[in-house]
Short mmCIF file of C-alpha atoms (C1' of nucleotides) in Angstrom, two decimals:
data_model
loop_
_atom_site.label_atom_id
_atom_site.label_comp_id
_atom_site.label_asym_id
_atom_site.label_seq_id
_atom_site.Cartn_x
_atom_site.Cartn_y
_atom_site.Cartn_z
CA MET A 409 34.93 -9.46 33.06
CA PRO A 410 31.15 -9.51 32.76
CA ALA A 411 31.07 -6.80 30.12
CA LEU A 412 27.65 -5.57 29.02
CA LEU A 413 26.86 -4.16 25.63
CA ASP A 414 25.29 -0.73 25.43
CA GLN A 415 21.55 -0.70 25.84
CA PRO A 416 18.97 1.98 26.60
CA GLU A 417 18.07 2.88 30.17
CA THR A 418 14.78 1.51 31.40
CA ARG A 419 13.21 4.95 31.58
CA ASP A 420 14.20 5.61 27.97
CA LEU A 421 12.37 2.63 26.52
CA GLU A 422 9.98 3.77 23.78
CA LEU A 423 6.82 1.81 23.16
CA THR A 424 6.85 2.28 19.41
CA THR A 425 10.46 1.15 19.23
CA VAL A 426 9.73 -1.95 21.29
CA LEU A 427 6.66 -2.81 19.25
CA GLN A 428 8.59 -2.31 16.04
CA ALA A 429 11.33 -4.61 17.30
CA LEU A 430 8.77 -7.27 18.23
CA GLY A 431 6.83 -6.86 14.99
CA ASP A 432 9.12 -9.10 12.99
CA PRO A 433 8.74 -12.87 12.74
CA MET A 434 12.41 -13.64 13.28
CA ARG A 435 12.75 -11.39 16.28
CA LEU A 436 9.53 -12.62 17.80
CA ARG A 437 10.91 -16.14 17.51
CA ILE A 438 14.11 -15.09 19.25
CA VAL A 439 12.17 -13.47 22.07
CA ARG A 440 10.04 -16.57 22.50
CA GLU A 441 13.06 -18.83 22.57
CA LEU A 442 14.65 -16.62 25.18
CA ALA A 443 11.48 -16.68 27.25
CA ALA A 444 11.20 -20.44 27.01
CA CYS A 445 14.82 -20.93 27.99
CA GLU A 446 15.44 -22.35 31.43
CA ALA A 447 18.78 -20.68 31.98
CA GLY A 448 17.31 -17.31 31.01
CA GLU A 449 20.02 -16.65 28.49
CA ARG A 450 21.34 -18.15 25.31
CA THR A 451 24.19 -17.50 22.96
CA CYS A 452 23.36 -15.91 19.62
CA GLY A 453 24.34 -18.93 17.60
CA SER A 454 22.36 -21.41 19.67
CA ILE A 455 19.03 -20.45 18.14
CA ASP A 456 18.72 -21.81 14.64
CA LEU A 457 16.74 -19.35 12.54
CA GLY A 458 17.76 -20.50 9.11
CA ILE A 459 19.30 -17.16 8.22
CA SER A 460 22.84 -15.97 7.73
CA LYS A 461 25.11 -14.90 10.56
CA ALA A 462 24.97 -11.33 9.35
CA THR A 463 21.19 -11.15 9.41
CA ARG A 464 21.03 -12.86 12.77
CA SER A 465 23.47 -10.34 14.20
CA HIS A 466 21.31 -7.56 12.81
CA HIS A 467 18.18 -8.84 14.56
CA TYR A 468 19.97 -9.22 17.88
CA ARG A 469 21.15 -5.67 17.59
CA VAL A 470 17.66 -4.35 16.90
CA LEU A 471 16.33 -6.16 19.96
CA ARG A 472 19.13 -4.89 22.15
CA GLU A 473 18.86 -1.29 20.95
CA ALA A 474 15.11 -1.34 21.47
CA GLY A 475 15.75 -2.39 25.04
CA VAL A 476 14.16 -5.81 24.71
CA THR A 477 17.29 -7.82 25.38
CA ASN A 478 20.46 -7.71 27.35
CA THR A 479 23.79 -8.87 25.95
CA ARG A 480 26.63 -10.11 28.06
CA VAL A 481 30.02 -10.71 26.55
CA GLU A 482 32.02 -13.65 27.78
CA GLY A 483 34.93 -14.94 25.82
CA THR A 484 33.97 -15.48 22.22
CA HIS A 485 30.30 -15.77 23.10
CA ARG A 486 27.45 -13.31 23.50
CA TYR A 487 24.89 -14.31 26.07
CA VAL A 488 21.51 -12.78 25.30
CA SER A 489 18.62 -12.55 27.77
CA LEU A 490 15.24 -10.87 27.99
CA ARG A 491 15.01 -7.67 30.04
CA ARG A 492 11.89 -8.98 31.71
CA ASP A 493 11.94 -6.78 34.81
CA ASP A 494 12.72 -3.62 32.90
CA LEU A 495 9.99 -4.27 30.35
CA ASP A 496 7.50 -5.15 33.07
CA GLU A 497 8.31 -1.97 34.92
CA ARG A 498 8.01 0.23 31.86
CA PHE A 499 5.17 -1.56 30.06
CA PRO A 500 3.35 -3.77 32.56
CA GLY A 501 1.70 -6.80 31.01
CA LEU A 502 3.15 -6.30 27.55
CA LEU A 503 5.64 -9.14 27.58
CA GLU A 504 3.15 -11.47 29.22
CA ALA A 505 0.59 -10.67 26.54
CA ILE A 506 3.03 -11.28 23.73
CA LEU A 507 4.44 -14.52 25.06
CA SER A 508 1.15 -16.27 25.72
CA MET B 626 -27.07 0.36 5.52
CA PRO B 627 -24.52 -0.29 8.24
CA ALA B 628 -21.92 -1.47 5.77
CA LEU B 629 -18.65 -2.77 7.19
CA LEU B 630 -15.34 -2.65 5.42
CA ASP B 631 -13.44 -5.90 4.94
CA GLN B 632 -11.34 -6.91 7.88
CA PRO B 633 -9.66 -10.14 8.98
CA GLU B 634 -11.53 -12.70 11.07
CA THR B 635 -10.64 -12.78 14.72
CA ARG B 636 -9.03 -16.19 14.42
CA ASP B 637 -6.84 -14.95 11.57
CA LEU B 638 -5.24 -12.12 13.52
CA GLU B 639 -1.46 -12.39 13.41
CA LEU B 640 0.57 -11.11 16.31
CA THR B 641 3.44 -9.85 14.16
CA THR B 642 1.03 -8.01 11.91
CA VAL B 643 -0.71 -6.38 14.85
CA LEU B 644 2.57 -5.39 16.47
CA GLN B 645 3.82 -4.00 13.18
CA ALA B 646 0.65 -1.96 12.84
CA LEU B 647 1.02 -0.61 16.36
CA GLY B 648 4.73 0.04 15.97
CA ASP B 649 4.26 3.37 14.26
CA PRO B 650 3.88 6.68 16.10
CA MET B 651 0.96 7.91 14.00
CA ARG B 652 -0.98 4.68 14.27
CA LEU B 653 -0.31 4.39 17.98
CA ARG B 654 -1.75 7.88 18.36
CA ILE B 655 -4.84 6.88 16.42
CA VAL B 656 -5.34 3.80 18.58
CA ARG B 657 -4.97 5.85 21.74
CA GLU B 658 -7.43 8.44 20.56
CA LEU B 659 -9.90 5.72 19.73
CA ALA B 660 -9.42 4.15 23.13
CA ALA B 661 -9.87 7.47 24.90
CA CYS B 662 -13.01 8.27 22.96
CA GLU B 663 -16.26 8.09 24.89
CA ALA B 664 -18.43 7.13 21.95
CA GLY B 665 -16.07 4.30 21.04
CA GLU B 666 -15.78 5.43 17.47
CA ARG B 667 -14.60 8.44 15.54
CA THR B 668 -14.57 9.53 11.95
CA CYS B 669 -11.22 9.43 10.17
CA GLY B 670 -11.01 13.16 9.77
CA SER B 671 -11.79 13.98 13.38
CA ILE B 672 -8.32 13.10 14.62
CA ASP B 673 -5.83 15.77 13.66
CA LEU B 674 -2.49 14.13 12.96
CA GLY B 675 -0.86 16.88 10.96
CA ILE B 676 -0.48 14.69 7.89
CA SER B 677 -2.13 14.66 4.49
CA LYS B 678 -5.45 12.98 3.82
CA ALA B 679 -3.71 10.37 1.69
CA THR B 680 -1.28 9.37 4.42
CA ARG B 681 -4.01 9.33 7.02
CA SER B 682 -6.09 7.04 4.84
CA HIS B 683 -3.08 4.77 4.47
CA HIS B 684 -2.64 4.43 8.25
CA TYR B 685 -6.30 3.67 8.79
CA ARG B 686 -6.08 0.96 6.21
CA VAL B 687 -3.05 -0.64 7.84
CA LEU B 688 -4.86 -0.69 11.18
CA ARG B 689 -7.97 -2.17 9.67
CA GLU B 690 -6.14 -4.82 7.64
CA ALA B 691 -4.14 -5.82 10.70
CA GLY B 692 -7.42 -6.35 12.51
CA VAL B 693 -6.90 -3.59 15.05
CA THR B 694 -9.82 -1.46 13.98
CA ASN B 695 -13.29 -1.73 12.58
CA THR B 696 -14.63 0.62 9.95
CA ARG B 697 -18.29 1.37 9.48
CA VAL B 698 -19.47 3.31 6.47
CA GLU B 699 -22.29 5.74 6.94
CA GLY B 700 -23.02 8.37 4.36
CA THR B 701 -19.85 10.24 3.51
CA HIS B 702 -18.22 9.29 6.79
CA ARG B 703 -16.16 6.36 7.99
CA TYR B 704 -16.60 5.53 11.63
CA VAL B 705 -13.54 3.80 13.03
CA SER B 706 -13.47 1.89 16.31
CA LEU B 707 -11.10 -0.42 18.17
CA ARG B 708 -11.78 -4.15 17.94
CA ARG B 709 -11.32 -4.45 21.67
CA ASP B 710 -13.15 -7.70 22.22
CA ASP B 711 -11.54 -9.45 19.27
CA LEU B 712 -8.08 -8.34 20.29
CA ASP B 713 -8.69 -9.33 23.91
CA GLU B 714 -9.88 -12.73 22.82
CA ARG B 715 -6.95 -13.36 20.52
CA PHE B 716 -4.20 -11.62 22.51
CA PRO B 717 -5.37 -11.20 26.09
CA GLY B 718 -3.82 -8.24 27.86
CA LEU B 719 -2.09 -6.82 24.83
CA LEU B 720 -4.31 -3.83 24.26
CA GLU B 721 -4.45 -3.06 27.96
CA ALA B 722 -0.66 -3.14 28.16
CA ILE B 723 -0.27 -0.83 25.20
CA LEU B 724 -2.85 1.71 26.27
CA SER B 725 -1.62 2.22 29.81
"C1'" DC C 800 51.56 -19.22 18.21
"C1'" DC C 801 48.18 -19.98 15.18
"C1'" DA C 802 44.01 -22.12 13.22
"C1'" DG C 803 39.44 -21.96 13.74
"C1'" DG C 804 35.08 -20.58 15.75
"C1'" DA C 805 31.76 -16.84 17.43
"C1'" DG C 806 30.03 -12.50 16.16
"C1'" DT C 807 30.27 -7.94 13.94
"C1'" DT C 808 30.70 -4.73 10.20
"C1'" DC C 809 30.50 -3.35 5.47
"C1'" DG C 810 28.73 -2.65 1.04
"C1'" DA C 811 25.07 -4.04 -1.95
"C1'" DC C 812 20.56 -5.30 -3.42
"C1'" DG C 813 15.52 -5.52 -3.60
"C1'" DC C 814 11.46 -4.70 -1.49
"C1'" DG C 815 8.37 -2.33 1.72
"C1'" DT C 816 6.73 1.78 3.72
"C1'" DG C 817 5.63 6.64 4.99
"C1'" DT C 818 4.83 10.62 2.68
"C1'" DC C 819 2.76 13.78 -0.70
"C1'" DG C 820 -0.27 16.09 -4.48
"C1'" DA C 821 -3.59 15.25 -7.68
"C1'" DA C 822 -7.24 12.92 -9.48
"C1'" DC C 823 -11.09 10.35 -8.35
"C1'" DC C 824 -15.66 8.52 -6.10
"C1'" DG C 825 -20.10 8.79 -3.19
"C1'" DT C 826 -23.07 11.22 -0.60
"C1'" DT C 827 -25.67 15.08 0.77
"C1'" DG C 828 -27.13 20.02 1.77
"C1'" DG C 829 -28.88 23.74 -0.34
"C1'" DC D 571 -28.96 19.02 -9.75
"C1'" DC D 572 -24.65 20.22 -8.50
"C1'" DA D 573 -21.07 22.05 -5.56
"C1'" DA D 574 -18.69 20.79 -1.74
"C1'" DC D 575 -17.02 17.64 1.56
"C1'" DG D 576 -15.20 13.16 3.47
"C1'" DG D 577 -12.26 9.55 2.01
"C1'" DT D 578 -9.79 6.56 -1.27
"C1'" DT D 579 -6.63 5.53 -4.96
"C1'" DC D 580 -2.74 6.35 -7.87
"C1'" DG D 581 1.78 7.29 -9.16
"C1'" DA D 582 6.06 9.02 -7.46
"C1'" DC D 583 9.71 9.68 -4.35
"C1'" DA D 584 12.99 8.95 -0.58
"C1'" DC D 585 14.21 6.33 2.97
"C1'" DG D 586 14.42 2.18 5.85
"C1'" DC D 587 14.79 -2.54 6.46
"C1'" DG D 588 15.73 -7.60 5.85
"C1'" DT D 589 18.84 -10.18 3.55
"C1'" DC D 590 23.33 -11.87 1.88
"C1'" DG D 591 28.54 -12.84 1.16
"C1'" DA D 592 32.85 -11.38 2.30
"C1'" DA D 593 36.08 -9.37 5.05
"C1'" DC D 594 37.08 -8.32 9.61
"C1'" DT D 595 37.97 -8.69 14.99
"C1'" DC D 596 38.45 -11.11 19.10
"C1'" DC D 597 39.10 -14.98 21.79
"C1'" DT D 598 40.64 -19.75 22.90
"C1'" DG D 599 42.13 -24.69 22.44
"C1'" DG D 600 45.63 -27.38 21.10
#
DNA sequence: CCAGGAGTTCGACGCGTGTCGAACCGTTGG
DNA sequence: CCAACGGTTCGACACGCGTCGAACTCCTGG
């Protein structure tokens, strides 16, 4: 079952919330890794951030609840991906500007 | 004397710092007002945010120290303006994406 | 079936931040 | 010259946030 974790609707994305989510070094690193990833998605544990599991989980949650990422549950893994299209639709150019 | 308040060099602008500065409702409002302003600059007091003078001063400082704004001192007034060119040079497209 | 791995959740802790009133500083109009 | 005005600074306060270890859940390989 390709279960998806709860995330805000595209039309509900708030700019301040997104900016706040991106305004943290760890989370910005995650977003960049996701953007640079060929497959488009990665499991939580596959990005080494040098922080504890608990903290890592916290950051992934912030990103997801801000609407920046998408989380797919498969087995014991969580596959995380950028919501590129949704972000581009709601805030055109923002992601591009942040990733370059 | 067109005295300028201390602010970071363009090359020293940090993306996380800028995003953090913009990731606050009050400060986003200030930035938008500055962007919408014909003259390009406004005095601190001329934007009614419904907060105390102390808090307002705090937000202007955060914006300035993040490199988002420029502050010019003239008499008893502080004229604040967006550092559009600097931001565009350092983070092309970011301001545009946030203001639209 | 069960050990172990992937993630989450739960306190707890320390630090940062948004907020305020009050005191302060610099300039200027009268 | 001085009162008044525009802003800043200084505690103080409450709340939020990043961080951790430990306990927990859920799944899967052997």
